[in-house]
Amino acid sequence: MSLLVVGLSHRSAPVSVLERASLAADTQAKLLQDTLAAEPATEAAVLATCNRIELYADVDKFHAGVAELSTLLAQHSGVGLDELTPYLYVHYEDRAVHHLFSVACGLDSMVVGEGQILGQIKDALARGQELHTAGRLLNDLFQQALRVGKRAHSETGIDRAGQSLVTFGLQQLAAGADPGLWARGKRALVIGAGSMSSLAAATLARTGVAEIVVANRTRSRADRLVEILQQGDDTTVRAHAVEMSAVGDELTRADVVVSCTGSTGLVLTADALADALGVTLDAPAEAPAVTAIPAPADVDQHAAWVENGSATSAPEAPRRITLPAQSTGPVKLALLDLAMPRDIDGAAHRIDGVRLVDIESLADASADAPMAADVDQVRTIVADEVAAFGAAQRAAHVAPTVVALRTMAADVVAGEIARLDGRLPDLDEKQRAEITQTVRRVVDKLLHAPTVRVKQLASEPGGAGYADALRELFDLDPQTVAAVSRADLNDPNRGRS
């Protein structure tokens, strides 16, 4: 079996495609289950973040695996295979390991060196374990990726290059000013209470905002986030929670809005934002107002759709907002949209007094971000860890064969001692024990050199064939070897950190 990853990220696909291909939690679970049901795969894990969707699998056929995983990604993302295929990348065996280790270290992140990806990898592993789709290979791989990521952050200065997406987003909102000075005294509205929203709220509190309002569909989660904020020793921020229905009123009082929900539609429409800022709305008499505008694939298309007040996919024409070509004058409302798909209408950047930073603009800004000198050191760590992981996996591949060989030898010894008992029934216990020990020593000495050597050879590139040779030379039953592998896989202490 061999490791295969098929995916797309901010490096291979435009944000508009990533947005449409995003996977909700229940969709990820179904994708994993369907991947295991597919013939080429025996294990599966999915890593889905705001800027990447990757499906990992242990497959027995490369080409069939690529075709199956690509098809499954298309089916569950809702993006047609023909449209999705140009943006997909494929990594196999050691290259797949190298890719995940690089991701874990933040080398492949939108903001190089950011550490939040480690939590997302941990979540991906936990999901695979919970659904029993992650077996020995993926458990080992993801556990090691977490260790490699932690090592990179502890042994190098990659943290100086990296920062959270939230921090980078706030820097973009500050437009060159010191984020602490820019945020001081402001009133922030955080929409959502998941991991990214919690990070945003904590970052805002440390940055120096005066007040944070948290809105979430599940009020108890918003209350819990507020409680955590108020317990922080390093901030004195005022915080309280509101229902989602109160977001419209809170917009009129907010200076900064950060949104990251799991919604599949817009949370803040251009209408709502314009109303909060008192922008004049021009509503045609024949067209009733609507409260939400579906988000099409492209931001410019979306903005044009809002301005023109019509769309072939909409049964009703929305109100048309008379907006300038771009925001001018002082910023009255700063918007940071970290959701995928987006929470905030892409046309918001055309509202006078609004500054919008979203995943797409962050991707553009990060392309010019300076790389830290420590990145080369991290790359060296990744290369070393990939080599070590490959050697360990190859050695592990031969281990069941060695165990099966020694088990067969023990059975031969036991059989010969039993036959000896029948021929020499008058042997006393001491004599019998001495003969038994002598035979075992002979067998152990004969097997010691070949079993040690085969483990050494198996750890080298191309060494997997030595296990096959050992099975062939000693006529080992493949089912016996497989049984040893299954016993190891079912060990309840395996894959726990």
XYZ file of C-alpha atoms in Angstrom, residues 27-407:
381
model
C -19.624 16.554 4.175
C -16.081 15.746 5.282
C -17.359 12.748 7.227
C -19.294 11.474 4.216
C -16.239 11.996 1.985
C -14.104 9.867 4.312
C -16.663 7.092 4.440
C -17.082 7.054 0.672
C -13.311 7.032 0.185
C -12.995 3.878 2.272
C -15.835 2.330 0.314
C -13.877 2.944 -2.901
C -11.760 0.001 -4.013
C -8.278 1.579 -4.166
C -8.261 3.006 -0.596
C -7.936 1.304 2.795
C -7.389 4.445 4.920
C -8.436 8.069 4.510
C -8.125 11.479 6.171
C -9.218 14.918 5.011
C -7.499 18.209 5.839
C -9.903 21.071 5.119
C -9.094 24.666 6.088
C -10.010 28.092 4.757
C -7.295 27.844 2.120
C -6.842 24.131 1.389
C -8.795 20.908 0.837
C -6.702 17.738 0.800
C -7.710 14.081 0.771
C -5.094 11.606 2.045
C -5.433 7.872 1.419
C -3.509 4.621 1.559
C -4.023 3.107 -1.893
C -2.863 -0.008 -3.720
C -2.987 1.498 -7.217
C -1.651 4.938 -8.117
C -3.624 5.802 -11.262
C -6.866 4.276 -9.996
C -6.343 6.066 -6.680
C -5.829 9.465 -8.315
C -8.935 9.013 -10.459
C -11.077 7.864 -7.535
C -9.932 10.538 -5.072
C -10.343 13.302 -7.668
C -13.845 12.108 -8.486
C -14.797 11.939 -4.802
C -13.511 15.471 -4.158
C -15.566 16.759 -7.071
C -18.705 14.920 -5.992
C -18.595 16.109 -2.390
C -17.475 19.664 -3.116
C -20.155 20.200 -5.737
C -17.620 21.511 -8.261
C -17.616 19.570 -11.531
C -14.645 17.276 -12.100
C -13.718 18.936 -15.396
C -13.674 22.326 -13.705
C -11.875 21.109 -10.572
C -9.164 18.999 -12.226
C -6.925 21.875 -13.483
C -6.504 23.090 -9.897
C -5.745 19.718 -8.283
C -2.257 18.604 -7.254
C -1.131 15.053 -6.568
C 1.656 13.851 -4.268
C 2.672 10.215 -3.859
C 4.654 8.268 -1.254
C 7.667 10.326 -0.010
C 6.447 13.440 -1.843
C 3.118 13.158 -0.036
C 4.932 12.888 3.301
C 7.091 15.888 2.399
C 3.992 17.883 1.506
C 2.185 17.247 4.802
C 5.305 17.932 6.875
C 5.788 21.227 4.991
C 2.146 22.112 5.630
C 2.555 21.310 9.342
C 5.553 23.646 9.592
C 3.642 26.498 7.962
C 5.790 26.503 4.822
C 2.744 26.049 2.595
C 0.470 28.441 4.487
C -0.915 31.674 3.118
C 1.050 33.371 5.905
C 4.351 31.475 6.045
C 5.131 30.062 9.467
C 1.669 30.412 10.995
C 1.028 27.867 13.725
C -2.739 27.495 13.531
C -2.375 24.733 10.936
C -1.136 22.384 13.669
C -4.527 22.523 15.366
C -6.223 21.856 12.047
C -4.013 18.818 11.388
C -4.798 17.553 14.881
C -8.516 17.959 14.162
C -8.148 16.069 10.871
C -6.454 13.178 12.668
C -9.075 13.145 15.425
C -11.841 13.026 12.807
C -10.193 10.083 11.051
C -9.747 8.249 14.338
C -13.328 8.914 15.414
C -14.706 7.627 12.105
C -12.177 4.751 12.030
C -10.917 5.806 8.599
C -7.341 6.502 9.757
C -5.345 3.291 10.117
C -1.728 2.605 10.936
C -0.181 4.616 8.088
C -2.256 7.791 8.488
C -2.087 7.667 12.280
C 1.706 7.483 12.077
C 1.852 10.155 9.367
C -0.336 12.757 11.061
C 1.173 12.143 14.501
C 4.639 12.634 13.049
C 3.513 15.741 11.125
C 2.408 17.303 14.413
C 5.783 16.510 15.985
C 7.664 17.923 12.986
C 5.608 21.122 13.090
C 6.267 21.583 16.802
C 9.960 20.908 16.257
C 10.150 23.539 13.515
C 8.572 26.158 15.766
C 10.744 25.284 18.776
C 14.105 24.908 17.011
C 13.930 27.753 14.490
C 12.743 31.327 14.265
C 9.958 30.495 11.835
C 7.565 32.193 14.275
C 9.213 35.491 13.383
C 8.055 34.995 9.805
C 4.766 33.432 10.740
C 1.700 34.790 12.426
C -1.917 33.842 12.545
C -4.180 34.691 9.634
C -6.078 36.913 12.073
C -2.983 38.953 12.939
C -2.079 39.308 9.285
C -5.637 40.360 8.498
C -5.627 43.029 11.194
C -2.348 44.356 9.829
C -3.991 44.696 6.422
C -6.950 46.516 7.969
C -4.553 48.885 9.720
C -3.125 49.720 6.260
C 0.444 50.280 7.391
C -0.327 51.744 10.804
C 0.655 50.008 14.032
C -2.210 47.512 14.681
C -2.127 48.247 18.398
C -2.501 51.972 17.909
C -5.078 51.439 15.159
C -7.244 49.131 17.289
C -6.982 51.037 20.575
C -10.374 52.104 21.876
C -12.335 50.531 19.012
C -15.516 48.499 19.345
C -15.321 45.098 17.649
C -18.059 42.743 16.517
C -17.032 39.078 16.134
C -19.496 36.911 14.213
C -19.075 33.210 14.952
C -17.691 31.355 17.961
C -15.623 28.572 16.373
C -11.860 28.151 16.563
C -11.029 30.934 14.072
C -13.515 33.372 15.610
C -12.168 32.571 19.078
C -8.645 33.265 17.864
C -9.859 36.523 16.312
C -11.532 37.620 19.539
C -8.449 36.802 21.612
C -6.185 38.630 19.141
C -8.439 41.693 19.145
C -8.413 41.708 22.944
C -4.604 41.575 23.050
C -4.345 44.199 20.313
C -6.176 46.698 22.496
C -9.798 47.086 21.402
C -12.025 48.492 24.125
C -15.039 46.249 23.631
C -15.893 42.975 21.878
C -19.398 41.823 21.000
C -19.756 38.147 20.038
C -22.695 36.983 17.905
C -23.340 33.332 17.159
C -26.276 31.175 16.118
C -25.777 29.059 19.247
C -25.912 31.608 22.052
C -24.260 29.303 24.610
C -21.078 29.143 22.531
C -20.981 32.929 22.270
C -21.438 33.161 26.049
C -18.594 30.693 26.559
C -16.246 32.720 24.340
C -17.121 35.895 26.245
C -16.372 34.090 29.505
C -12.947 33.043 28.222
C -12.173 36.592 27.086
C -13.061 38.032 30.463
C -10.902 35.480 32.262
C -7.781 36.518 30.329
C -5.041 37.978 32.519
C -3.430 39.979 29.721
C -6.481 42.039 28.707
C -9.106 44.285 30.272
C -11.479 44.190 27.323
C -15.226 44.477 27.908
C -17.112 41.646 26.239
C -20.680 40.448 25.907
C -22.690 38.121 23.671
C -25.730 38.819 21.514
C -28.095 36.795 19.353
C -27.487 36.681 15.596
C -30.673 38.662 15.135
C -28.961 41.623 16.825
C -26.113 41.822 14.298
C -27.853 44.554 12.292
C -28.074 46.838 15.321
C -24.508 46.029 16.399
C -23.204 47.025 12.959
C -24.302 50.601 13.573
C -22.072 50.749 16.662
C -19.080 48.678 15.524
C -15.739 49.965 14.266
C -14.319 46.538 13.362
C -16.148 43.373 12.274
C -14.510 39.943 12.054
C -16.660 37.153 10.634
C -15.917 33.458 10.357
C -18.944 31.172 10.425
C -19.779 27.879 8.773
C -22.607 29.439 6.797
C -23.013 28.476 3.156
C -24.580 31.854 2.316
C -23.781 35.467 3.085
C -23.987 36.577 6.696
C -23.554 40.286 5.910
C -25.073 41.538 2.662
C -24.221 44.790 0.959
C -27.742 45.951 1.877
C -27.161 45.404 5.586
C -23.808 47.141 5.546
C -25.138 50.079 3.551
C -28.064 50.438 5.956
C -25.695 50.426 8.950
C -23.694 53.268 7.425
C -26.700 55.196 6.159
C -26.019 54.714 2.459
C -28.963 55.661 0.264
C -30.688 52.687 -1.325
C -32.324 52.945 -4.709
C -35.038 50.247 -4.861
C -36.992 49.842 -8.122
C -40.725 49.935 -7.467
C -41.381 46.680 -9.327
C -38.795 44.700 -7.381
C -39.361 43.825 -3.728
C -36.427 44.030 -1.380
C -34.640 40.835 -0.413
C -32.738 40.162 2.762
C -29.984 38.002 1.360
C -28.037 37.888 -1.876
C -26.617 34.539 -3.015
C -22.848 34.572 -3.416
C -21.750 33.692 -6.949
C -18.352 32.284 -7.740
C -16.548 35.502 -8.589
C -16.231 38.706 -6.544
C -16.366 41.025 -9.524
C -19.340 39.126 -10.915
C -20.986 39.459 -7.533
C -20.345 43.192 -7.342
C -21.673 43.706 -10.851
C -24.713 41.612 -10.020
C -25.471 43.795 -6.992
C -25.017 47.015 -8.936
C -27.041 45.938 -11.943
C -29.852 44.623 -9.778
C -30.438 41.470 -11.814
C -29.116 37.977 -12.280
C -30.228 35.094 -14.407
C -30.031 32.750 -11.404
C -32.185 34.909 -9.137
C -35.974 34.691 -9.284
C -36.284 38.163 -7.802
C -34.287 41.283 -8.489
C -32.602 42.671 -5.358
C -32.526 46.296 -4.389
C -29.847 48.169 -6.261
C -27.350 50.091 -4.151
C -25.940 53.256 -5.655
C -22.276 52.976 -4.728
C -19.060 54.687 -5.786
C -16.524 52.710 -7.792
C -14.447 52.227 -4.644
C -14.425 53.298 -1.025
C -13.113 56.819 -0.462
C -12.642 59.005 2.583
C -12.061 57.866 6.190
C -12.807 54.260 7.145
C -15.946 54.052 9.271
C -16.225 50.269 9.313
C -13.342 47.775 8.928
C -14.370 44.273 7.858
C -12.255 41.116 8.118
C -13.842 38.063 6.477
C -11.990 34.842 7.338
C -14.736 32.460 6.228
C -14.673 30.046 3.326
C -17.103 30.355 1.636
C -17.224 34.047 2.382
C -19.499 35.572 5.018
C -19.385 39.159 3.784
C -20.667 40.401 0.453
C -17.768 41.037 -1.928
C -19.435 44.284 -3.005
C -18.831 45.774 0.451
C -15.479 47.192 -0.645
C -17.374 49.612 -2.892
C -19.324 51.164 -0.025
C -17.912 54.534 0.960
C -16.361 54.331 4.440
C -15.902 50.546 4.390
C -12.615 48.679 4.203
C -12.936 44.945 3.460
C -10.148 42.392 3.844
C -11.021 38.799 2.938
C -9.244 35.561 2.085
C -8.687 36.698 -1.487
C -7.047 39.990 -0.558
C -4.982 38.246 2.134
C -3.696 35.823 -0.496
C -2.651 38.728 -2.701
C -0.961 40.549 0.186
C 0.872 37.482 1.479
C 2.416 36.846 -1.937
C 4.682 39.845 -1.310
C 5.364 39.079 2.364
C 9.090 38.678 3.178
C 10.411 35.204 3.894
C 12.346 34.674 7.110
C 15.927 33.392 6.953
C 14.815 30.503 9.163
C 12.674 29.056 6.372
C 15.712 27.286 4.892
C 16.406 25.714 8.278
C 12.828 24.481 8.477
C 13.132 22.992 5.006
C 16.187 21.066 6.177
C 14.232 19.760 9.155
C 11.419 18.654 6.857
C 13.821 16.841 4.515
C 15.478 15.005 7.420
C 12.143 14.049 8.956
C 10.788 12.771 5.632
C 13.831 10.502 5.261
C 13.462 9.240 8.834
C 9.738 8.619 8.423
C 10.274 6.708 5.193
C 12.953 4.530 6.789
C 10.733 3.814 9.792
C 7.782 2.908 7.579
C 9.872 0.576 5.450
C 11.284 -1.073 8.572
C 7.761 -1.405 9.965
C 6.682 -3.030 6.711
C 9.128 -5.899 7.197
C 8.480 -6.292 10.946
C 5.327 -8.482 10.591
C 7.265 -10.805 8.278
C 10.082 -11.115 10.834
C 7.551 -11.807 13.591
C 5.837 -14.422 11.445
C 9.204 -16.054 10.698
C 10.135 -16.257 14.364
C 6.675 -17.583 15.192
